[in-house]
Amino acid sequence: MSLGCDLSVLEELTSNAKQIQDDVLTKILKANANTEYLSRFLEGSSDKELFKKNVPVVSYEDVKPYIDRVANGEPSDIISGEPITTFNRSSGTSSGNQKIYPTNNIYFENLLFGYALSSVVMSKHVDGYKQGKMMIFRFTHKISPTPCGLPIAPALTSFTKSKYYSTMAKNNTSPYEVALCPDPKQSMYCQLLCGLVHRDEVVSVGTTFPSVLVQIVHFLENYWKELSSNIRSGHVSDWITDLSCRDSVSIILGEPNAELADLIEKECGQESWQGIIKRLWPKTKCIETIVTGTMSQHIPALDYYSNKLPLVSKVYASSEVFYGLNLNPLSKPQHVSYTFLPNMSYFEFIRVDADGEDTSEIVDLVDVTLGYYYEPLVTNYSGLHRCRVGDVLQVTGFYNNTPQFRFVRRNNTVLCVDVEPTTEEDILKALARATVVLESSDFILTGFTCYGDISTVPGHYVFYLEVKAKVNNGTNVLQLDNKVLVECCCIMEESLSSLYRRLRGDEGSIGALEIRVVQQGTFDSLMEFFLSRGSSISQYKTPICIKSTEALKLLEDKVLARFFSDRSPTL
Ligand code: AMP
């Protein structure tokens, strides 16, 4: 697929969604009807009605044995008519469990097409977008082989290393070699250095997901003196030992530039880092990073560091498939919807009722109903058939004939210490209320996760928060106000479900909600912990709820203070 797509392509796709979905399913069935997996249900037929009648709705765990067989060396056509060329290692999501998805070039072509179309949409909404430079941080990882020798890597690593990516990187502040550097620390340093050198041309700053962007600002806090000294001397630090990275960055760094070095020192040396992104990159018009769903927890920190530049969630995509685009990229995070692209895969939707329970109703893309909640089922070109993706979306409107969805949450209960099903959405709402209390007391939230502690009787919710004073008091010692944090505990409980409040209040089967404030840098260490376990830096999302005992230990070792709600929530 060529990069030369324009808005007329979008009009065509969204106006003919039904026909396009029909054609996509025909193509997939023709290619896959004889796979071992599908022939069990279809006996070689590529009839669409038979497909819907006979092929079961499955979850990843149901197809995992087939996927593992291919990864272990059996032929691709167990699951896919198109040869499998790569496995995408997904970040897992809520709980941090990783999965591998078979894939092939059609996935990467779709990714390229989706990103290219989203750039066209950005150019329409952001003046000067095309003319300026992007400081979009990209990272890649070592690609390890499966037992059969096929590469296995996070989707964004495989994509960035593929022939498809290079055209996309043209306007980036950093050369391609830097994104290919396997050491994330060297890569991050060099991407910042290049970004600083190009500071006057940068119109957009971003990462795919925001945990990394927050970490990059923390990294800048630790390295700005060294970065400015490199700019002053025109010499890249000696610890940048990756040669192709070093050589390409040295060219960009060029001659010594004392004026720029002075400016960086003046801005970074101020007591407050409020608006640091806008101060260092003054022409930046937006922050491109996904802040819908669990990622909304990073909005306060990004608002603070960027002085409330628009936060742009451009696309909705996963290791399984590219779903869709945000056609109003400058809309506020809470109003973001994604318009599905009907050419990406065959999409069906299983309806989820108000309590989060499945109904048996399954509908096609064009038949979803405004306001209803659904979980998408994906049938793609690389072996997934009617596979649940685990996300819950709500229909917010239609663009031509194609539905638009708000990302609601992952479809599972993340916290439960008694019988209450507390979802990601519940937790994020509670957190948003606590954030307001923190902000009015001049703190910003820079990290968050939680877990259900059932070692106490009754069990209770524990929220780990990393906070930072808006203005540095010169000592780097965080002065916590007991009243403010207890109020945060109470206000979070008030916003949880009525069942939670009843169990916590009248029935006493849930204990007082607890906040544990952790040291600065704890969430950077948590990210490093997950990266050391094979998570991808580009796709990393702070788990909303921690299950790993080692990760919990890491957090526990950094607890500075504990606070408990001191009253029962109202019923
Ligand atoms: P991965 O397979 O590691 O790329 O993770 C994919 C998952 O990330 C999706 O299933 C979603 O849960 C989440 N995700 C991806 N894009 C978005 C988005 N725009 N908004 C909210 N969550 C997203």
Coordinates of C-alpha atoms and ligand atoms in Angstrom, one line a residue:
M1 CA 0.0 0.0 0.0
S2 CA 1.5 3.4 -0.9
L3 CA 1.9 6.2 1.5
G4 CA 0.2 8.6 -0.9
C5 CA -3.2 8.2 0.7
D6 CA -5.4 11.2 1.1
L7 CA -8.7 12.1 2.7
S8 CA -10.7 10.8 -0.3
V9 CA -9.5 7.3 0.6
L10 CA -11.0 7.8 4.0
E11 CA -14.3 8.9 2.5
E12 CA -14.4 5.9 0.2
L13 CA -13.6 3.4 3.0
T14 CA -16.1 4.8 5.4
S15 CA -18.9 5.2 2.9
N16 CA -18.6 1.6 1.6
A17 CA -17.9 -0.1 4.9
K18 CA -20.4 -2.9 4.5
Q19 CA -19.1 -3.9 1.0
I20 CA -15.5 -3.7 2.1
Q21 CA -16.1 -5.8 5.2
D22 CA -17.8 -8.4 3.0
D23 CA -14.9 -8.5 0.6
V24 CA -12.4 -8.7 3.4
L25 CA -14.2 -11.7 4.9
T26 CA -14.4 -13.4 1.4
K27 CA -10.7 -12.9 0.9
I28 CA -9.8 -14.3 4.4
L29 CA -12.0 -17.3 4.1
K30 CA -10.8 -18.2 0.6
A31 CA -7.2 -18.1 1.9
N32 CA -7.9 -19.9 5.1
A33 CA -10.8 -22.4 4.6
N34 CA -8.4 -25.3 4.3
T35 CA -6.3 -24.6 7.4
E36 CA -6.5 -27.3 10.0
Y37 CA -8.2 -24.8 12.4
L38 CA -11.0 -23.6 10.1
S39 CA -11.6 -26.9 8.2
R40 CA -12.8 -28.4 11.5
F41 CA -15.8 -26.1 11.4
L42 CA -16.2 -25.4 7.6
E43 CA -14.9 -28.5 5.9
G44 CA -13.2 -26.5 3.3
S45 CA -16.1 -24.2 2.5
S46 CA -15.6 -20.4 2.4
D47 CA -19.3 -19.7 2.9
K48 CA -19.8 -16.6 5.0
E49 CA -23.0 -17.7 6.6
L50 CA -21.5 -21.1 7.5
F51 CA -18.6 -19.2 9.0
K52 CA -20.8 -17.2 11.3
K53 CA -22.9 -20.3 12.2
N54 CA -20.1 -22.8 12.8
V55 CA -16.9 -21.0 13.8
P56 CA -16.9 -20.4 17.6
V57 CA -16.1 -17.2 19.3
V58 CA -12.8 -17.8 21.0
S59 CA -10.3 -16.1 23.3
Y60 CA -6.5 -16.1 23.0
E61 CA -6.2 -19.1 25.3
D62 CA -8.4 -21.2 23.0
V63 CA -6.1 -20.6 19.9
K64 CA -2.9 -20.5 21.9
P65 CA -2.2 -24.3 21.4
Y66 CA -2.4 -23.8 17.6
I67 CA -0.2 -20.7 17.7
D68 CA 2.3 -22.5 19.9
R69 CA 2.5 -25.4 17.4
V70 CA 3.4 -23.0 14.6
A71 CA 5.9 -21.2 16.8
N72 CA 7.4 -24.7 17.6
G73 CA 8.0 -25.5 13.9
E74 CA 4.8 -27.0 12.5
P75 CA 3.6 -25.4 9.2
S76 CA 1.7 -22.1 9.2
D77 CA -1.3 -23.6 7.5
I78 CA -2.4 -25.1 10.7
I79 CA -4.0 -21.7 11.3
S80 CA -3.2 -19.4 8.3
G81 CA -3.4 -19.7 4.5
E82 CA -0.9 -16.8 4.2
P83 CA 2.5 -17.9 5.5
I84 CA 3.3 -16.6 9.0
T85 CA 6.5 -14.6 8.9
T86 CA 6.7 -13.1 12.4
F87 CA 5.2 -13.3 15.9
N88 CA 4.0 -10.1 17.6
R89 CA 4.7 -10.2 21.3
S90 CA 1.9 -8.1 22.9
S91 CA 2.5 -6.1 26.0
G92 CA -0.4 -7.9 27.6
T93 CA -2.5 -5.2 29.2
S94 CA -4.2 -5.0 32.5
S95 CA -2.3 -7.7 34.2
G96 CA 0.9 -7.6 32.3
N97 CA 0.7 -11.2 30.9
Q98 CA 2.3 -11.5 27.5
K99 CA 0.9 -13.2 24.4
I100 CA 2.2 -13.9 21.0
Y101 CA 0.3 -13.4 17.8
P102 CA 1.1 -14.8 14.4
T103 CA 1.5 -12.2 11.7
N104 CA 2.7 -11.5 8.2
N105 CA 3.3 -8.6 5.9
I106 CA -0.4 -7.8 5.5
Y107 CA -0.4 -6.6 9.2
F108 CA 2.6 -4.3 8.6
E109 CA 1.1 -2.9 5.4
N110 CA -2.1 -2.2 7.3
L111 CA -0.1 -0.5 10.1
L112 CA 1.7 1.7 7.5
F113 CA -1.6 2.5 5.8
G114 CA -3.3 3.4 9.2
Y115 CA -0.4 5.6 10.3
A116 CA -0.1 7.3 6.9
L117 CA -3.9 8.1 6.9
S118 CA -3.6 9.4 10.5
S119 CA -0.8 11.8 9.4
V120 CA -3.1 13.1 6.6
V121 CA -5.8 13.7 9.3
M122 CA -3.2 15.5 11.5
S123 CA -2.1 17.8 8.6
K124 CA -5.7 18.8 8.2
H125 CA -6.1 19.8 11.8
V126 CA -2.6 21.1 12.8
D127 CA -1.2 24.1 10.9
G128 CA 2.3 23.6 9.7
Y129 CA 2.3 19.9 10.8
K130 CA 3.8 18.6 7.5
Q131 CA 6.4 21.4 7.3
G132 CA 7.8 20.9 10.8
K133 CA 9.7 18.1 12.5
M134 CA 8.4 15.4 14.7
M135 CA 10.2 14.5 17.9
I136 CA 8.5 11.1 18.1
F137 CA 10.6 8.7 20.3
R138 CA 10.9 5.2 18.9
F139 CA 12.7 2.2 20.4
T140 CA 13.4 -1.2 19.1
H141 CA 14.4 -4.4 20.8
K142 CA 16.5 -7.4 20.1
I143 CA 14.5 -9.8 18.0
S144 CA 14.7 -13.3 19.3
P145 CA 13.6 -16.4 17.3
T146 CA 10.9 -18.8 18.1
P147 CA 11.9 -22.5 18.3
C148 CA 11.2 -22.7 14.6
G149 CA 13.4 -19.8 13.8
L150 CA 10.7 -17.2 13.0
P151 CA 11.3 -13.8 14.6
I152 CA 9.3 -12.8 17.7
A153 CA 9.2 -9.2 18.9
P154 CA 6.9 -6.5 19.9
A155 CA 4.8 -5.4 16.9
L156 CA 6.3 -1.9 16.9
T157 CA 9.9 -3.3 16.9
S158 CA 9.2 -5.5 13.9
F159 CA 7.4 -2.6 12.2
T160 CA 10.2 -0.1 12.9
K161 CA 12.8 -2.5 11.6
S162 CA 10.8 -3.4 8.5
K163 CA 11.1 -1.9 5.0
Y164 CA 7.6 -0.4 5.6
Y165 CA 8.8 2.0 8.3
S166 CA 11.5 4.0 6.6
T167 CA 9.2 6.3 4.6
M168 CA 7.4 7.2 7.9
A169 CA 10.5 8.4 9.6
K170 CA 11.4 11.1 7.1
N171 CA 10.4 14.1 9.3
N172 CA 11.7 12.8 12.5
T173 CA 14.3 14.8 14.5
S174 CA 16.4 11.6 15.0
P175 CA 18.0 9.6 12.3
Y176 CA 16.7 6.0 11.8
E177 CA 19.9 4.5 13.2
V178 CA 19.0 5.9 16.7
A179 CA 15.6 4.1 16.7
L180 CA 17.5 0.9 15.8
C181 CA 19.9 1.1 18.8
P182 CA 19.2 -1.9 21.0
D183 CA 20.2 0.0 24.2
P184 CA 17.1 2.1 25.3
K185 CA 19.3 4.4 27.4
Q186 CA 21.6 5.3 24.6
S187 CA 18.7 5.6 22.3
M188 CA 16.7 7.9 24.6
Y189 CA 19.7 10.1 25.2
C190 CA 20.5 10.4 21.5
Q191 CA 16.8 11.1 20.6
L192 CA 16.8 13.9 23.2
L193 CA 20.0 15.3 21.9
C194 CA 18.8 15.4 18.3
G195 CA 15.5 16.9 19.4
L196 CA 17.3 19.7 21.3
V197 CA 19.4 20.5 18.3
H198 CA 16.3 20.8 16.1
R199 CA 14.3 22.6 18.8
D200 CA 13.1 25.4 16.6
E201 CA 11.6 23.1 14.0
V202 CA 9.8 20.7 16.3
V203 CA 6.0 20.9 15.9
S204 CA 5.1 17.6 17.6
V205 CA 6.5 15.6 20.5
G206 CA 5.4 12.1 21.3
T207 CA 5.7 8.4 22.1
T208 CA 3.2 5.7 21.2
F209 CA 2.1 5.3 24.9
P210 CA 2.6 8.0 27.6
S211 CA 4.4 6.0 30.4
V212 CA 7.5 6.3 28.3
L213 CA 7.1 10.0 27.6
V214 CA 6.8 10.7 31.4
Q215 CA 10.0 8.6 31.8
I216 CA 11.7 10.6 29.1
V217 CA 11.0 13.9 31.0
H218 CA 12.5 12.3 34.2
F219 CA 15.5 11.2 32.1
L220 CA 15.9 14.7 30.9
E221 CA 15.8 16.0 34.5
N222 CA 18.8 13.7 35.2
Y223 CA 20.7 14.4 31.9
W224 CA 20.1 18.0 30.8
K225 CA 23.5 19.2 32.1
E226 CA 25.3 16.5 30.1
L227 CA 23.1 17.1 27.0
S228 CA 23.8 20.8 27.1
S229 CA 27.5 20.2 27.6
N230 CA 27.5 17.9 24.5
I231 CA 25.9 20.7 22.6
R232 CA 28.4 23.3 23.9
S233 CA 31.4 21.1 22.9
G234 CA 29.9 19.6 19.7
H235 CA 31.0 16.2 21.1
V236 CA 28.7 13.3 21.9
S237 CA 29.3 11.7 25.4
D238 CA 31.7 8.8 25.3
W239 CA 29.2 6.3 26.8
I240 CA 27.3 6.4 23.6
T241 CA 29.1 3.4 22.2
D242 CA 26.6 2.1 19.6
L243 CA 28.6 3.2 16.6
S244 CA 26.0 3.8 14.0
C245 CA 23.9 5.7 16.5
R246 CA 27.0 7.7 17.6
D247 CA 28.0 8.5 14.0
S248 CA 24.6 9.6 12.8
V249 CA 24.0 11.8 16.0
S250 CA 27.5 13.4 15.7
I251 CA 26.5 14.6 12.2
I252 CA 23.3 16.2 13.5
L253 CA 25.1 17.7 16.5
G254 CA 27.6 19.5 14.2
E255 CA 29.6 22.5 15.5
P256 CA 29.7 23.6 19.2
N257 CA 26.7 25.7 20.0
A258 CA 27.1 27.8 23.2
E259 CA 23.9 29.8 22.6
L260 CA 21.7 26.7 22.5
A261 CA 23.6 25.2 25.5
D262 CA 23.0 28.4 27.5
L263 CA 19.3 28.3 26.7
I264 CA 18.9 24.7 27.8
E265 CA 20.7 25.4 31.0
K266 CA 18.5 28.5 31.7
E267 CA 15.2 26.6 31.1
C268 CA 16.1 23.3 32.8
G269 CA 17.8 25.1 35.8
Q270 CA 14.5 26.7 36.9
E271 CA 12.9 25.5 40.1
S272 CA 9.7 24.5 38.4
W273 CA 9.5 22.2 35.4
Q274 CA 6.0 23.2 34.5
G275 CA 5.7 23.6 30.8
I276 CA 9.3 22.3 30.2
I277 CA 8.3 20.7 26.9
K278 CA 6.9 24.0 25.5
R279 CA 9.8 25.9 26.9
L280 CA 12.5 23.7 25.2
W281 CA 10.5 23.1 22.0
P282 CA 8.6 26.4 21.6
K283 CA 6.8 25.6 18.3
T284 CA 5.3 22.4 19.6
K285 CA 1.7 22.3 18.7
C286 CA 0.7 19.0 20.3
I287 CA 1.8 16.0 22.2
E288 CA 1.2 12.8 20.3
T289 CA 0.6 9.9 22.6
I290 CA -2.4 7.7 23.4
V291 CA -4.1 8.9 26.5
T292 CA -7.4 7.0 26.3
G293 CA -8.2 4.0 28.4
T294 CA -5.7 3.2 31.2
M295 CA -3.3 5.7 29.7
S296 CA -5.5 8.5 30.9
Q297 CA -3.7 8.3 34.3
H298 CA -0.8 10.2 32.7
I299 CA -2.8 13.2 31.6
P300 CA -2.0 15.3 34.7
A301 CA 1.7 14.8 34.3
L302 CA 1.6 15.5 30.6
D303 CA -0.6 18.6 31.1
Y304 CA 1.9 19.9 33.6
Y305 CA 5.1 19.3 31.6
S306 CA 3.5 20.6 28.4
N307 CA 1.5 23.5 29.8
K308 CA -1.6 21.9 28.5
L309 CA -0.7 21.4 24.9
P310 CA -3.4 19.3 23.1
L311 CA -2.8 15.6 23.9
V312 CA -3.4 13.7 20.7
S313 CA -4.5 10.0 20.7
K314 CA -4.2 9.3 17.0
V315 CA -4.9 5.6 16.6
Y316 CA -6.3 2.5 18.2
A317 CA -4.2 -0.5 17.3
S318 CA -2.9 -3.7 18.8
S319 CA -0.8 -6.7 18.1
E320 CA -3.8 -8.4 16.6
V321 CA -4.9 -5.7 14.2
F322 CA -5.0 -2.0 13.4
Y323 CA -8.6 -0.9 14.3
G324 CA -9.0 2.8 13.6
L325 CA -8.2 6.4 13.7
N326 CA -9.2 9.5 15.7
L327 CA -10.6 11.9 13.1
N328 CA -10.7 14.8 15.5
P329 CA -7.2 14.6 16.8
L330 CA -7.4 17.9 18.8
S331 CA -10.5 16.8 20.8
K332 CA -10.1 16.5 24.5
P333 CA -9.0 13.1 25.7
Q334 CA -12.4 12.3 27.3
H335 CA -14.1 13.0 23.9
V336 CA -11.8 10.9 21.7
S337 CA -13.5 8.3 19.5
Y338 CA -11.9 6.0 17.0
T339 CA -13.4 5.4 13.5
F340 CA -12.8 1.8 12.5
L341 CA -11.1 1.2 9.1
P342 CA -13.2 -1.5 7.4
N343 CA -10.3 -2.7 5.2
M344 CA -8.1 -3.7 8.1
S345 CA -9.7 -7.0 9.1
Y346 CA -13.2 -8.5 9.4
F347 CA -14.7 -7.1 12.6
E348 CA -17.7 -8.4 14.6
F349 CA -18.9 -7.1 17.9
I350 CA -20.3 -8.9 20.9
R351 CA -22.6 -6.8 22.9
V352 CA -21.8 -6.2 26.6
D353 CA -24.5 -5.1 28.9
A354 CA -24.4 -2.2 31.4
D355 CA -23.0 -4.5 34.1
G356 CA -20.2 -5.7 31.8
E357 CA -21.8 -9.1 31.2
D358 CA -21.8 -10.5 27.6
T359 CA -25.0 -10.9 25.8
S360 CA -25.2 -13.5 23.1
E361 CA -25.8 -10.7 20.5
I362 CA -23.1 -10.5 17.8
V363 CA -23.3 -7.9 15.1
D364 CA -21.3 -6.7 12.1
L365 CA -19.3 -3.5 12.0
V366 CA -22.0 -1.5 10.3
D367 CA -24.8 -2.9 12.5
V368 CA -23.7 -1.7 15.9
T369 CA -26.1 0.6 17.8
L370 CA -25.3 4.1 19.0
G371 CA -24.6 4.2 22.8
Y372 CA -24.2 0.4 23.2
Y373 CA -21.1 -1.3 24.6
Y374 CA -19.3 -4.0 22.6
E375 CA -16.2 -6.1 22.6
P376 CA -14.6 -6.5 19.1
L377 CA -14.0 -9.9 17.6
V378 CA -11.2 -10.0 15.1
T379 CA -10.9 -12.2 12.1
N380 CA -7.6 -11.3 10.5
Y381 CA -5.2 -12.4 7.7
S382 CA -2.9 -14.3 10.0
G383 CA -4.9 -17.0 11.8
L384 CA -7.3 -15.3 14.3
H385 CA -10.9 -16.1 13.7
R386 CA -13.7 -14.5 15.7
C387 CA -11.1 -13.9 18.5
R388 CA -12.1 -11.7 21.4
V389 CA -9.6 -8.9 21.9
G390 CA -10.6 -8.1 25.5
D391 CA -11.4 -4.3 25.0
V392 CA -14.8 -2.8 25.7
L393 CA -15.8 0.1 23.4
Q394 CA -18.9 2.3 23.2
V395 CA -20.5 3.5 20.0
T396 CA -20.4 7.3 20.0
G397 CA -21.4 8.0 16.4
F398 CA -20.9 7.2 12.7
Y399 CA -18.6 8.7 10.1
N400 CA -20.4 8.1 6.8
N401 CA -21.5 4.5 7.4
T402 CA -18.7 3.5 9.7
P403 CA -19.0 3.5 13.5
Q404 CA -16.9 5.4 15.8
F405 CA -16.1 4.1 19.3
R406 CA -14.9 5.5 22.6
F407 CA -12.4 3.2 24.3
V408 CA -14.0 2.3 27.6
R409 CA -11.7 -0.3 29.3
R410 CA -10.3 -3.8 29.2
N411 CA -13.1 -6.3 29.6
N412 CA -12.2 -7.8 33.0
T413 CA -12.5 -7.1 36.6
V414 CA -9.1 -5.8 37.8
L415 CA -9.8 -5.5 41.5
C416 CA -11.8 -7.7 43.7
V417 CA -11.2 -8.4 47.4
D418 CA -14.7 -9.6 48.2
V419 CA -17.5 -10.0 45.6
E420 CA -17.3 -6.6 44.0
P421 CA -16.3 -6.4 40.3
T422 CA -14.2 -3.2 40.1
T423 CA -13.2 -2.4 36.5
E424 CA -10.4 -0.4 35.0
E425 CA -12.9 2.4 34.3
D426 CA -14.0 2.5 38.0
I427 CA -10.4 2.8 39.1
L428 CA -9.6 5.5 36.6
K429 CA -12.6 7.5 37.6
A430 CA -11.6 7.2 41.3
L431 CA -8.1 8.2 40.4
A432 CA -9.2 11.2 38.4
R433 CA -11.1 12.5 41.5
A434 CA -8.0 12.0 43.7
T435 CA -5.9 13.9 41.1
V436 CA -8.1 16.9 41.4
V437 CA -7.5 17.0 45.2
L438 CA -3.7 16.5 44.7
E439 CA -3.5 19.2 42.1
S440 CA -5.3 21.7 44.3
S441 CA -2.6 21.1 46.8
D442 CA 0.2 21.7 44.3
F443 CA 1.1 18.1 43.7
I444 CA 1.2 16.3 40.4
L445 CA 0.7 12.6 40.0
T446 CA 3.6 11.0 38.1
G447 CA 2.8 7.3 38.6
F448 CA 0.0 5.0 39.7
T449 CA -0.9 1.4 40.0
C450 CA -2.9 -0.7 42.5
Y451 CA -3.6 -4.1 43.9
G452 CA -6.2 -5.9 46.0
D453 CA -4.6 -6.8 49.3
I454 CA -6.3 -9.9 50.7
S455 CA -3.6 -10.6 53.3
T456 CA -5.5 -8.3 55.6
V457 CA -8.9 -9.2 57.0
P458 CA -11.1 -7.8 55.6
G459 CA -9.2 -7.3 52.3
H460 CA -8.7 -3.8 51.0
Y461 CA -7.5 -1.8 48.0
V462 CA -4.0 -0.5 47.9
F463 CA -3.1 2.4 45.5
Y464 CA 0.5 3.1 44.9
L465 CA 1.0 6.8 44.0
E466 CA 4.1 8.6 42.9
V467 CA 3.7 12.4 43.4
K468 CA 5.8 15.4 42.8
A469 CA 5.6 18.9 44.2
K470 CA 4.8 21.4 41.4
V471 CA 7.6 23.6 42.7
N472 CA 10.8 22.1 43.9
N473 CA 11.4 23.3 47.5
G474 CA 15.1 23.0 47.0
T475 CA 15.5 19.9 49.2
N476 CA 13.9 17.3 47.0
V477 CA 12.2 16.1 50.1
L478 CA 8.5 15.5 49.5
Q479 CA 6.4 17.1 52.2
L480 CA 3.2 15.1 52.3
D481 CA 0.1 16.5 53.9
N482 CA -1.8 13.8 55.9
K483 CA -5.1 15.6 55.5
V484 CA -4.8 15.8 51.7
L485 CA -3.9 12.2 51.3
V486 CA -6.6 10.9 53.6
E487 CA -9.0 13.0 51.7
C488 CA -7.8 11.4 48.4
C489 CA -8.5 7.9 50.0
C490 CA -12.0 9.0 51.0
I491 CA -12.9 10.6 47.7
M492 CA -11.7 7.5 45.8
E493 CA -14.0 5.3 47.8
E494 CA -16.9 7.7 47.3
S495 CA -16.5 7.3 43.5
L496 CA -16.4 3.4 43.5
S497 CA -19.5 1.3 42.8
S498 CA -22.5 1.2 45.1
L499 CA -21.7 -2.5 45.8
Y500 CA -18.1 -1.5 46.9
R501 CA -19.5 1.2 49.1
R502 CA -22.0 -1.2 50.7
L503 CA -19.5 -3.9 51.3
R504 CA -17.1 -1.3 52.8
G505 CA -19.8 0.4 54.9
D506 CA -22.7 -1.6 56.2
E507 CA -21.3 -5.1 55.6
G508 CA -17.7 -4.3 56.6
S509 CA -16.3 -7.0 54.3
I510 CA -14.0 -4.6 52.6
G511 CA -11.4 -2.6 54.6
A512 CA -10.4 1.0 54.4
L513 CA -8.8 2.0 51.1
E514 CA -5.1 2.7 51.4
I515 CA -2.7 5.0 49.5
R516 CA 1.0 4.2 49.7
V517 CA 3.1 7.0 48.4
V518 CA 6.3 5.8 46.8
Q519 CA 9.7 7.5 46.2
Q520 CA 10.3 9.5 43.0
G521 CA 11.6 7.3 40.2
T522 CA 9.7 4.2 41.5
F523 CA 7.6 4.0 38.3
D524 CA 10.7 4.3 36.2
S525 CA 12.1 1.3 38.1
L526 CA 8.8 -0.6 37.6
M527 CA 9.1 0.0 33.9
E528 CA 12.7 -1.2 33.9
F529 CA 11.6 -4.3 35.8
F530 CA 9.0 -5.1 33.1
L531 CA 11.4 -4.3 30.3
S532 CA 13.9 -6.8 31.8
R533 CA 11.1 -9.4 31.6
G534 CA 10.7 -8.8 27.9
S535 CA 8.1 -6.0 27.7
S536 CA 8.7 -3.5 25.0
I537 CA 9.6 0.1 25.8
S538 CA 7.6 1.4 22.8
Q539 CA 4.5 -0.6 23.8
Y540 CA 4.9 -0.4 27.6
K541 CA 1.8 0.6 29.5
T542 CA 2.0 0.8 33.3
P543 CA -0.1 -2.1 34.5
I544 CA -3.2 -0.6 36.1
C545 CA -3.2 -3.4 38.6
I546 CA -0.2 -5.4 39.8
K547 CA -0.3 -9.2 40.1
S548 CA 3.4 -10.1 40.0
T549 CA 4.9 -10.6 43.5
E550 CA 8.3 -9.4 42.4
A551 CA 6.8 -6.1 41.0
L552 CA 4.9 -5.7 44.3
K553 CA 8.1 -6.2 46.3
L554 CA 9.8 -3.5 44.2
L555 CA 7.0 -1.1 45.0
E556 CA 6.9 -2.1 48.7
D557 CA 10.6 -1.4 49.0
K558 CA 10.0 2.2 47.9
V559 CA 7.0 3.1 50.1
L560 CA 7.5 6.5 51.8
A561 CA 4.2 6.8 53.7
R562 CA 0.8 5.1 54.1
F563 CA -2.6 6.7 54.4
F564 CA -6.1 5.2 55.0
S565 CA -9.6 6.4 54.3
D566 CA -11.0 7.5 57.7
R567 CA -14.7 7.2 57.0
S568 CA -17.2 4.9 55.4
P569 CA -18.3 6.1 51.9
T570 CA -21.9 7.2 51.6
L571 CA -24.3 4.7 50.2
Ligands
AMP1 P1 -0.4 -4.4 22.4 O1 -1.0 -5.6 21.8 O2 0.7 -4.6 23.3 O3 -0.1 -3.4 21.3 O4 -1.6 -3.7 23.2 C1 -2.9 -3.5 22.6 C2 -3.8 -3.0 23.6 O5 -3.5 -1.7 24.0 C3 -5.2 -2.9 23.1 O6 -6.0 -4.1 23.1 C4 -5.8 -1.8 24.1 O7 -6.2 -2.5 25.3 C5 -4.6 -0.9 24.3 N1 -4.7 0.2 23.4 C6 -4.2 0.3 22.1 N2 -4.5 1.5 21.6 C7 -5.3 2.1 22.5 C8 -6.0 3.4 22.5 N3 -5.9 4.2 21.4 N4 -6.7 3.7 23.6 C9 -6.8 2.9 24.6 N5 -6.2 1.7 24.7 C10 -5.4 1.3 23.6

